[in-house]
Structure formats: C-alpha cells, structure tokens
XYZ file of C-alpha atoms in Angstrom:
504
model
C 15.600 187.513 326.425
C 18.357 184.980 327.971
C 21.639 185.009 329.774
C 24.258 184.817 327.338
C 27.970 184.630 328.075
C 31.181 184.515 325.764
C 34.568 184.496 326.674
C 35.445 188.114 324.681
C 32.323 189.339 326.907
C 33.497 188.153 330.387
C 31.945 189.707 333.023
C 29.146 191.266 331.089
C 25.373 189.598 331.758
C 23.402 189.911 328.151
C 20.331 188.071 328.029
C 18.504 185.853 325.216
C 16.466 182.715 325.624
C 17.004 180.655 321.871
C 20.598 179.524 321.542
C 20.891 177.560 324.803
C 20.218 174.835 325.675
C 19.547 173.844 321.740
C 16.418 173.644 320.675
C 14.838 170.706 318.238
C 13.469 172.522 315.958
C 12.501 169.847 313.453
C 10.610 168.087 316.630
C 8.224 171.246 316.952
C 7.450 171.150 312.907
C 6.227 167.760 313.511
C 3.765 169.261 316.449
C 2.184 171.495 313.767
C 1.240 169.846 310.263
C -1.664 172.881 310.015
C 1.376 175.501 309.586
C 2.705 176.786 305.991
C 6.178 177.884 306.196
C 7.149 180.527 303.362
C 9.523 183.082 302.951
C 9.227 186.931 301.243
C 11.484 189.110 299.976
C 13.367 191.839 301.994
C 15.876 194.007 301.387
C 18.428 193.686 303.672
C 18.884 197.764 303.473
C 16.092 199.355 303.985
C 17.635 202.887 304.357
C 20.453 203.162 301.296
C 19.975 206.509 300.091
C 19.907 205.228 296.522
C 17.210 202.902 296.911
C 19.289 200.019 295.852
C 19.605 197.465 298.100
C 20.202 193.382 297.944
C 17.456 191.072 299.330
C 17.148 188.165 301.248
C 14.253 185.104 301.942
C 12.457 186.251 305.215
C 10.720 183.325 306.457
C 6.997 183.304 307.668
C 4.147 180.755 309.139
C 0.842 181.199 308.256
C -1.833 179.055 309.883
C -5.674 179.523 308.538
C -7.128 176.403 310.560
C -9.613 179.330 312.018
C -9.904 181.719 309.578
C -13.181 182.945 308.277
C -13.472 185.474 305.522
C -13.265 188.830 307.018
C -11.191 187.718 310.460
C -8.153 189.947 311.631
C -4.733 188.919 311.125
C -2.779 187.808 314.161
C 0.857 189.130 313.699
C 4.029 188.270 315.779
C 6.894 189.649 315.659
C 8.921 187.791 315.758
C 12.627 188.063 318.367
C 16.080 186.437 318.758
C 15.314 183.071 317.704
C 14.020 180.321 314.970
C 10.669 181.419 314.585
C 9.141 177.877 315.234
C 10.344 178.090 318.947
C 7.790 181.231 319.366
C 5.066 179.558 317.296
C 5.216 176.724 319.846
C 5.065 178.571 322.893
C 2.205 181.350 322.111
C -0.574 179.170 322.328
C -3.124 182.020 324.252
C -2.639 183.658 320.429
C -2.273 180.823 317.748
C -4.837 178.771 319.385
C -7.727 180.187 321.580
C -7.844 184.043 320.348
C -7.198 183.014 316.829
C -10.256 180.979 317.314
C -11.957 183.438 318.952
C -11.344 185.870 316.480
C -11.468 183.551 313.474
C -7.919 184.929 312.779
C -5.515 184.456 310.402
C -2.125 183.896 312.350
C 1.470 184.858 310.757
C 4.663 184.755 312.849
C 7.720 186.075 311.147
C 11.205 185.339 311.464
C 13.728 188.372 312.997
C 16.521 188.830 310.491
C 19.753 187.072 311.315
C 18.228 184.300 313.139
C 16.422 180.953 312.498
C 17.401 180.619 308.365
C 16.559 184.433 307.781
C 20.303 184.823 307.197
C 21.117 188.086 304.635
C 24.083 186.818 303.907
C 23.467 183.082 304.222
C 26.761 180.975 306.251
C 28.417 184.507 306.092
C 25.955 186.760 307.779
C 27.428 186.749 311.194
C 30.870 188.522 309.341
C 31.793 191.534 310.944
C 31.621 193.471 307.371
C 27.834 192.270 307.349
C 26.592 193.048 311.327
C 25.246 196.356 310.097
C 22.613 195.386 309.339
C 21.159 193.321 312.741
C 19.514 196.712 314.024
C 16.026 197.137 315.444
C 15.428 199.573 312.723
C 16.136 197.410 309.663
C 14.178 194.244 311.647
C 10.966 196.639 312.589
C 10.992 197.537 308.760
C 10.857 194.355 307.743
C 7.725 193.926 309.392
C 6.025 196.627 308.520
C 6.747 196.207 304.784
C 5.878 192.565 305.232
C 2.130 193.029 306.421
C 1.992 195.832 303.721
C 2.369 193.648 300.924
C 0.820 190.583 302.505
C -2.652 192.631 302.932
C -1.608 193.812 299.166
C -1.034 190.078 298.000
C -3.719 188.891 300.169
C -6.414 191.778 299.162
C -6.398 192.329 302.924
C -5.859 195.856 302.625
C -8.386 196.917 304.970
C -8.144 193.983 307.324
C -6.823 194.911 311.282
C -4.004 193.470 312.025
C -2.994 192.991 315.855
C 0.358 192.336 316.360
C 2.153 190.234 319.345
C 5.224 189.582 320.959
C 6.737 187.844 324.195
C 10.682 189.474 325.532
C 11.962 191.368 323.061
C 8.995 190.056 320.686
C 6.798 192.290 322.998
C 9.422 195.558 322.618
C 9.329 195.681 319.198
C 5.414 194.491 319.128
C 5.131 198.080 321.241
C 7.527 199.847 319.209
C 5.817 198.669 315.512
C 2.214 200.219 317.539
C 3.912 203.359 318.387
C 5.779 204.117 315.142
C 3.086 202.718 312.399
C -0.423 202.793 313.815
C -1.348 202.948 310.479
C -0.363 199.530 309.771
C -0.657 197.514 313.273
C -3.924 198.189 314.564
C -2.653 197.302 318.335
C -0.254 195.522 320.136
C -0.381 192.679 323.045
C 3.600 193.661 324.820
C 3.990 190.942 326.945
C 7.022 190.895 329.100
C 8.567 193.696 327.626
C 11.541 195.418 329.103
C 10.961 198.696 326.482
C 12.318 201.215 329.504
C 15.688 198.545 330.307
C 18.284 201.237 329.085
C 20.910 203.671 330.490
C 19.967 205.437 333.540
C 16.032 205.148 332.796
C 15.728 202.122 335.852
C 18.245 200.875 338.428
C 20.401 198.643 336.726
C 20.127 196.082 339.663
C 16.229 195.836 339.162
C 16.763 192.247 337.143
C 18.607 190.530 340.154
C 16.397 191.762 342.548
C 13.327 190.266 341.508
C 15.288 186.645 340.813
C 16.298 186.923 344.352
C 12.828 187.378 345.539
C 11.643 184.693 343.573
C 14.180 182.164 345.430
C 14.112 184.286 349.031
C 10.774 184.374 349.814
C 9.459 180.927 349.393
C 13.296 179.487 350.055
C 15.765 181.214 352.090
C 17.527 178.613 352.965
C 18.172 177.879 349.202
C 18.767 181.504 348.665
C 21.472 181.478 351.344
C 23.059 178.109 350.085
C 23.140 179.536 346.247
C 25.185 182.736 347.499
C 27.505 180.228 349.460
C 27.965 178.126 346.909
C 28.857 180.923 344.404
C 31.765 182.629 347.558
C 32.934 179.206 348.170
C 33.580 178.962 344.172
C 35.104 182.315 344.301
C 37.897 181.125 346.782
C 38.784 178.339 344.687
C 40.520 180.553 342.833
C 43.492 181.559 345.181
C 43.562 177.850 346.311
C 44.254 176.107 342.678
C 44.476 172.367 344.021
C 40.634 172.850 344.243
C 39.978 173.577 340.913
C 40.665 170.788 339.398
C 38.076 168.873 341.198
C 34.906 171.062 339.326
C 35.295 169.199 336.421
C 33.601 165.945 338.297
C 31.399 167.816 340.625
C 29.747 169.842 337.855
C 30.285 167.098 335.132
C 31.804 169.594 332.965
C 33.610 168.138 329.327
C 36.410 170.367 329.386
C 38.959 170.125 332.684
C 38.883 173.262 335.079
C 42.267 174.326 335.849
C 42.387 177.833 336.175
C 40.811 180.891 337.636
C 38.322 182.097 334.845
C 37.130 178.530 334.715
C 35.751 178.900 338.226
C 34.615 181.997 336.785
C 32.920 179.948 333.409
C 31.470 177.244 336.228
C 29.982 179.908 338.514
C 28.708 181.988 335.487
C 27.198 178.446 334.407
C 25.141 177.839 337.548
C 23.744 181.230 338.095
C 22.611 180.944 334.495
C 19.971 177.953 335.648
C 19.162 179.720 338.611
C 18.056 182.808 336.395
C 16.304 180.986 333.615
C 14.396 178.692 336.344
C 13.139 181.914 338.377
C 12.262 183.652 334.820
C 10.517 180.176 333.562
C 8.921 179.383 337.118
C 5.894 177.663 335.060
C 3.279 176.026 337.059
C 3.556 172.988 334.752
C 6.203 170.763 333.048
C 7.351 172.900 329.725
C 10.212 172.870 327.258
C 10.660 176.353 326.544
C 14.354 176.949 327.541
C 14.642 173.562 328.264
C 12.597 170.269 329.342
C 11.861 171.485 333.049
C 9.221 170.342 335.612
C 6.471 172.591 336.927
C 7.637 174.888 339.503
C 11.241 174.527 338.476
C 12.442 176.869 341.511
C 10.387 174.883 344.323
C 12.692 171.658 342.533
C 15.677 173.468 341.913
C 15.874 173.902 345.552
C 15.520 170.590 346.879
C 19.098 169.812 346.971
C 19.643 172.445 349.577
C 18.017 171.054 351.992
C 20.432 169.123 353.856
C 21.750 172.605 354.823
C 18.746 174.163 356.357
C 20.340 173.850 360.064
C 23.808 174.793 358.880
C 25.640 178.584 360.239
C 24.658 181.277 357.637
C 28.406 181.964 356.923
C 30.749 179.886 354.769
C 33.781 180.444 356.859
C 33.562 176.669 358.556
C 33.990 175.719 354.755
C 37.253 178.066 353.390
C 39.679 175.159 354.159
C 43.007 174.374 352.165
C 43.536 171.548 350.351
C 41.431 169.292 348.802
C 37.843 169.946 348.561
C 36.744 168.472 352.310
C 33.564 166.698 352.951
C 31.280 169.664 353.775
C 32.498 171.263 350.594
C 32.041 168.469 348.588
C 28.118 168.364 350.057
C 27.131 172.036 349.080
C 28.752 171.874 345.656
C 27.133 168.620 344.982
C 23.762 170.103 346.176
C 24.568 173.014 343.855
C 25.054 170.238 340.439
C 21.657 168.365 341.255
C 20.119 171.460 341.759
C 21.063 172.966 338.035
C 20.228 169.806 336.599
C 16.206 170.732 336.919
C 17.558 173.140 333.828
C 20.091 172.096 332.171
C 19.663 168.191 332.339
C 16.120 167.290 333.277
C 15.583 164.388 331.038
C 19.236 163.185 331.883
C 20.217 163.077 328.145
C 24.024 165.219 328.539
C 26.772 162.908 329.189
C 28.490 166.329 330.133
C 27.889 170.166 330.357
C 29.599 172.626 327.652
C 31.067 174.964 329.164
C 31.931 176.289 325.779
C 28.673 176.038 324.516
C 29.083 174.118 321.564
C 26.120 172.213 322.427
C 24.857 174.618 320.261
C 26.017 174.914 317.284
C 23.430 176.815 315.501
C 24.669 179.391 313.479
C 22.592 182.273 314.803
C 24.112 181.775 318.769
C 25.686 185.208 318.734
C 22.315 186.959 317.556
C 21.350 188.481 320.849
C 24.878 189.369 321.892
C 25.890 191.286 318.499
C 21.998 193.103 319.369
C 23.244 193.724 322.839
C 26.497 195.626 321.215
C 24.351 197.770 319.130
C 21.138 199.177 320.460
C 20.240 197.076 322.411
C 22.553 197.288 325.432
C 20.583 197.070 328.960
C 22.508 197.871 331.579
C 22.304 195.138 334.258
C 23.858 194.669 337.560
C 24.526 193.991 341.377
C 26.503 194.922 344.509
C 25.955 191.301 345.500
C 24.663 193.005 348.733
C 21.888 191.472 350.990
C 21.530 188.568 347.571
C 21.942 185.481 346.326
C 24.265 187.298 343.833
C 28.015 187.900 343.878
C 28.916 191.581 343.015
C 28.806 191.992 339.076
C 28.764 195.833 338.810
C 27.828 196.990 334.940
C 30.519 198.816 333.564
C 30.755 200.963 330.367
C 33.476 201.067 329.644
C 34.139 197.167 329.499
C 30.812 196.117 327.825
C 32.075 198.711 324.919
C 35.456 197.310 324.864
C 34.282 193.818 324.826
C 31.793 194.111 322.041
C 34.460 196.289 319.905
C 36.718 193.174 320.478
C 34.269 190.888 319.925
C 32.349 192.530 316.893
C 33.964 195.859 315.351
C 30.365 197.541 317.052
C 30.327 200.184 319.391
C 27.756 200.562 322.157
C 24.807 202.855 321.143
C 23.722 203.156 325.014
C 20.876 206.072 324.370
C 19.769 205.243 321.040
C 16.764 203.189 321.874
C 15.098 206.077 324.624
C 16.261 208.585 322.305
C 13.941 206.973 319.382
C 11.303 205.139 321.188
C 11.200 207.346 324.109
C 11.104 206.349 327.897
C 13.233 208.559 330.129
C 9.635 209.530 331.201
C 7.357 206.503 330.291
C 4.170 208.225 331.828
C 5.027 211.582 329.457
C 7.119 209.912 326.280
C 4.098 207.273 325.942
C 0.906 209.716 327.003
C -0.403 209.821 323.903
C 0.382 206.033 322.812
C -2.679 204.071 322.085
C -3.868 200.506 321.460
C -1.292 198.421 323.472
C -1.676 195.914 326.166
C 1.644 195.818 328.344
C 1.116 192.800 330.455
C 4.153 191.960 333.033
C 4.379 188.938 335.814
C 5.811 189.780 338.781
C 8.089 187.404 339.348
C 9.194 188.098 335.919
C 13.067 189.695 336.162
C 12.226 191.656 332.868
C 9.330 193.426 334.656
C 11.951 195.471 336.261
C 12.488 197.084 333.171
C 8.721 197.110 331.549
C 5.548 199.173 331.446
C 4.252 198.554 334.809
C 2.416 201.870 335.456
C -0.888 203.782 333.534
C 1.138 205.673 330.946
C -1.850 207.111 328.702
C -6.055 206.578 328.765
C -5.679 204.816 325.701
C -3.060 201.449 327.075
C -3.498 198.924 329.405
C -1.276 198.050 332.141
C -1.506 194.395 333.795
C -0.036 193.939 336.603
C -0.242 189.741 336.941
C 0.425 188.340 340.641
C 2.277 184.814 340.502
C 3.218 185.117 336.876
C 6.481 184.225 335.192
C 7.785 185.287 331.846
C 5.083 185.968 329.135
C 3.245 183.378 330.718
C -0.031 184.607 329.733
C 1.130 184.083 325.565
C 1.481 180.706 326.708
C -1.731 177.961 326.149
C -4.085 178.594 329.036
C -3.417 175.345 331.625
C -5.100 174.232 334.371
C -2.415 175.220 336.163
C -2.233 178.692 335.392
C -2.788 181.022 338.536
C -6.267 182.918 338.660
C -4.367 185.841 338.407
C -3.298 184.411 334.876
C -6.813 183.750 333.770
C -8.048 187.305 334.235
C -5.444 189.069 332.497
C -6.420 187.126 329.398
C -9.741 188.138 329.561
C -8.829 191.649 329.767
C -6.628 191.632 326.768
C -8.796 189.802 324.471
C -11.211 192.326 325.815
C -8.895 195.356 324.432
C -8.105 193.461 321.218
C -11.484 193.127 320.656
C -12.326 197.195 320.855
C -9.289 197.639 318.307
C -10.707 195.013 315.839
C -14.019 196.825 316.435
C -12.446 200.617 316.011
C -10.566 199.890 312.862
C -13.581 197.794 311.137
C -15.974 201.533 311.609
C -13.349 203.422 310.259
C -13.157 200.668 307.685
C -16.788 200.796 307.098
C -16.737 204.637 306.621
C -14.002 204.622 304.025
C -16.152 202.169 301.998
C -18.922 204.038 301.987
C-alpha cells in the first residue's frame, strides 16, 4: 500500500507502493532464472448471472527448486503491482520456508496490474473498471488453486497462502471465506480493519510521526517547518518560482497548487522512508540505504539550535538565506528516496516517470471498496492538517473514474466493526504487524479467536518479516518467524490427518 496522488484527487492521501518510483522489472527476471512465468485462464466476470463471461491470461510464477513430492504449495496473493516486484521481496517464503517445507511456490498476478490486463491497452476505460473489485480478484484465486491442484493432481495437497499490504488483506480474507481451499494464511502488514469509522482515521500519521519524533525531534520539527514555510509561499507568489531549482523539479512552479504538488511530493518520501525503515540497503520502493529515516534526517541538522517556530523565516520577497537553508535541507533529505543512486536529472512532479500502464490501479481500488479513510489535524505533528472528507474523496473519484465510493462494503462483507467478535471464530491465520509500521494502525493487533495468531514485532517496518532473513534484522524479527513457521507447520500437519482419513 503507497501514497498515491493525482491531480483529479487533490487533497485525498490513497496509498500503494508499485507505480512509483518505477520499478525494473526486467532487472528482477534476470535475479531469478529458477522461476516459470505462465498465465491461466480467468474470466474476467465471475458473477454474470448467465454464466457467460469473456476471459483473460492471468499470469503466474511457479518455482519447484525445493519441491519434493508430497510438499505444500506456497500461495501469494498477489496485490497492486507486477507480480515480479512481490516475488523479489518475499524471500522469508520463496526461499527459507519453501525449503523448509519442500514447497512448491506460486505467486499470482492481481487483475489489472502487471500484464494481467482484461481488456489489454484498454482495461483502465471507464466502461471496463467494473471489474477491478476485491471480489472478482479473490475469485480468481480461489478458482486458480482449484484447477492448479486439478491440473497438478494436487487435489489433496495444503496450500498456505501469503501476502504483504494489501497482499496480506486479501491473504486473510481468501482464509476466512474458503477454508476449504487455503489451508491458512500468513497476513502480514495487513490493514483488514482500515475502513469507515472502525479506527481513528489519524492512526496512519501518528505512527509516521513517531517513527521520525522519537529518535529525531529535531528533524520532526524541521519537516513540519518546512511543510508551513511551503504553505506561505502561496500568498507570496515571487517565491514560488524559486521551487523549481530548490527541489529540482522538471516542470516550473508558478502557482499555488504547485506548492501544493511540491509539498505533497516531500511528505510522500518522508512516509515511504518511515514505512520502509529497513535495517539494510533495499530496493523495494526505491534504491534506499539501511535505516533510511536515521539518513533522511541528516540534512536537518544544521537546525538543531534554531527557535521551534518559523516566524523568523515568513519574510517577503525572495526566498532569504535562512529559507533557502531549510528548504535545501528538506531536497537532500528526500533524495535518500527518491534519488539515492543519483540517476534523475529531475523529479516528476507529474509522475510520468512512470509510465506503466497499471499506475492508476490502487487509486481506481481506493474509489471502489477499498476506500480507507485517512487523516490529520496537523496538531502536535510533523503533518499539516489534511482532514478526510467524504464528500470530496466521492466527488473526486466520480470525476476521476465514473465510481462511487463503497465506504462500508468491505466491514460489511469481511467483517471488523468488532474484530475480537466478527473474527472469533476465524482460524488458521498469522496476522503479524511491525510497529513502526503506519498500516498497523489499521491491522489485527489484538487476540481475536484461540485459533489466530497475533504478532506484535518491536522495531519492525512494513512486512519486514516476508522479507529474506538479514543479519540485520532486529531479534524481535527473528522470533516472529519462528513462530509463524511454527503455525504453518500445525496447518500443514492438520490438513495432511484429515487428508489421511479421507484416503482411507
């Protein structure tokens, strides 16, 4: 799940990691010779009341370097992305519990994303966006691992299924709808209870401001004065033109809403540093160091003695010299995200950086079911006030898309007004959550039923525990592995005796 902004959507903080920065995909193909990439078969209707329904090419991995005859298969499900970004980053499951396990490992590829297109160059047309819904894309699965066992004469063979983000809310969902067919479910990161008035909306922000505040309050203080000095650029428009060589941006700031697009810009680094705050180098998001927070803060420095307020700064004019020294602070400090390897000539405000096809995935998701409230009263923060609002978000994505807002649909099917009564009789999921993850705000993070795990992991950023086990990783890190291949272990063992039983 990522921060993504478009102009029809100003204002409104959606969030999806895969479209930006761009992502070599080719790059990561070359990392993994072992993997078979194949497609199926899918309708793209899986609910026409005739039966009748057009089909498209789902694509799917499949990597057998450890299987043995008579391993589990290893399922993702895959999210809002090309499914060879999630192959390469879920090492704790393609590499060590596959082995482990002597698993089979399949990752499929969400609908509308990656080249899973229903409707090929024309599946982002407004006449064809009925069909991106959580309810077509959890179908998929399900009748995908159907007729692989079938193909694969794996009927009875357990199949666990993963996920990371929004990977992890529909691995959770596909457990609690068809336990017939995934056998359990690793949730990492999972913001399943993220929806109208189930959690405070300003839960996300909160945690990101801890992240920076507690080992940085200095920097914490400088990003909030950074962002108000921005703000009063744009009643003093002899300033503005200025941002375009400060932040390096290609297009020219001139007006208002492009202080708006710059300041948008930066807190989007701050967020996906403090959601990626790895203990090692990685190239998730982007090519970032270890500890891209600690770095990210650096910069700041200079101001550690300064007055907390930015009134010595609110000049007219031209940008003075103490102005010029925070914003320039502010640039080096979102290049740790957005230009780490110092390969941009310039910064896209307009995103055409990337130009994959599938950029407005998350965003038409976001306008359907998938709406999660999220904002701030930019009080006691590093945030400026964004309040969430309604009646905008529905008015932008009706602008934007033709969709309306569905804000109750997902609690109303999947439950979680109540998470400790809607999931008490759930079984067979892990719901592991880092806490200085911002999703966890909006996650499992409490016992809900005898027969789930909660982890609770101390020091540990987004789904970092999918991620290859490192030297790095915080003890904290370590453990929770061991307790989930612990529960994946009981499932595999639980379905193989009922197995057993029906053979006999």
């Amino acid at each position: 799940l990522l921060l993504s902004l478009s102009s029809a959507l100003a204002g409104l903080r959606m969030t999806s990691p895969y479209s930006h920065p761009n992502i070599d995909v080719e790059s990561i193909k070359a990392l993994h010779t072992d993997v078979a990439e194949k497609s199926m078969k899918m309708n793209i209707d899986h609910f026409n009341a005739n039966g009748a329904s057009d089909t498209y090419d789902m694509r799917y991995l499949v990597n057998d370097k450890h299987y043995k005859t008579g391993g589990p298969i290893f399922f993702y499900a895959g999210n809002e992305g090309d499914v060879w970004t999630f192959y390469n980053n879920t090492g704790f499951m393609v590499n060590t519990l596959a082995e482990e396990f002597n698993a089979l490992v399949v990752f499929a590829e969400h609908r509308y994303f990656g080249e899973s297109l229903p409707f090929g160059k024309d599946s982002y047309e407004s006449e064809n966006l009925k069909f991106l819904n959580v309810e077509q894309t959890l179908t998929d699965y399900v009748e995908f691992v159907r007729a692989f066992r079938a193909e694969n004469d794996q009927e009875l063979t357990p199949v666990i299924v993963f996920g990371g983000s929004y990977g992890g809310m529909l691995a959770a969902w596909l457990r609690m709808k068809f336990p017939e067919t995934f056998q359990g479910a690793l949730a990492a990161s999972a913001p399943i209870i993220y929806f109208k008035d189930a959690v405070p909306e300003d839960g996300f922000y909160k945690v990101i401001d801890k992240v920076y505040t507690d080992n940085h309050p200095d920097c914490s203080a400088n990003i909030k004065k950074t962002a108000e000095l921005l703000d009063s650029f744009t009643t003093q428009p002899e300033k503005i033109g200025s941002l375009q060589k400060i932040f390096n941006t290609c297009q020219e700031t001139k007006t208002a809403e492009d202080v708006e697009t710059v300041i948008d810009f930066l807190y989007n680094a701050w967020i996906y540093m403090a959601m990626t705050n790895y203990p090692y180098p990685t190239e998730f998001l982007a090519p970032m160091p270890g500890n891209p927070v600690d770095e990210s803060c650096k910069p700041f420095n200079f101001t550690a003695g300064k007055k907390s307020g930015i009134e010595h700064l609110l000049k007219t004019g031209e940008v003075d010299e103490d102005e010029l020294q925070l914003l320039k602070a502010a640039a080096e400090s979102i290049k740790i995200f957005y230009n780490f390897t110092g390969s941009l000539d310039c910064y896209d405000l307009e995103g055409n950086q990337t130009p994959n096809l599938d950029a407005f995935g998350w965003e038409i998701l976001a306008c359907n079911e998938m709406c999660m409230p999220m904002g701030t009263d930019g009080i006691d923060n590093m945030f400026m006030p964004e309040p969430f609002s309604y009646e905008a978000h529905t008015a932008g994505c009706q602008e934007s898309f033709n969709i309306t807002p569905q804000f109750d649909f997902t609690l109303t099917y999947f439950g979680g007004r109540n998470p400790t009564f809607d999931f008490a009789t759930t079984s067979n999921i892990v719901f592991s959550n880092g806490d200085i993850d911002p999703w966890n705000a909006g996650s499992v993070t409490m016992d809900v039923s005898k027969d789930t795990v909660t982890i609770n992991i101390e020091n540990s950023a987004h789904h970092l525990d999918l991620r290859d086990p490192n030297p790095a990783d915080p003890q904290s890190v370590v453990e929770a592995r061991d307790i989930e291949r612990k529960e994946i272990k009981k499932w595999i063992d639980q379905f193989r005796e009922i197995a057993d039983k029906l053979a006999k």
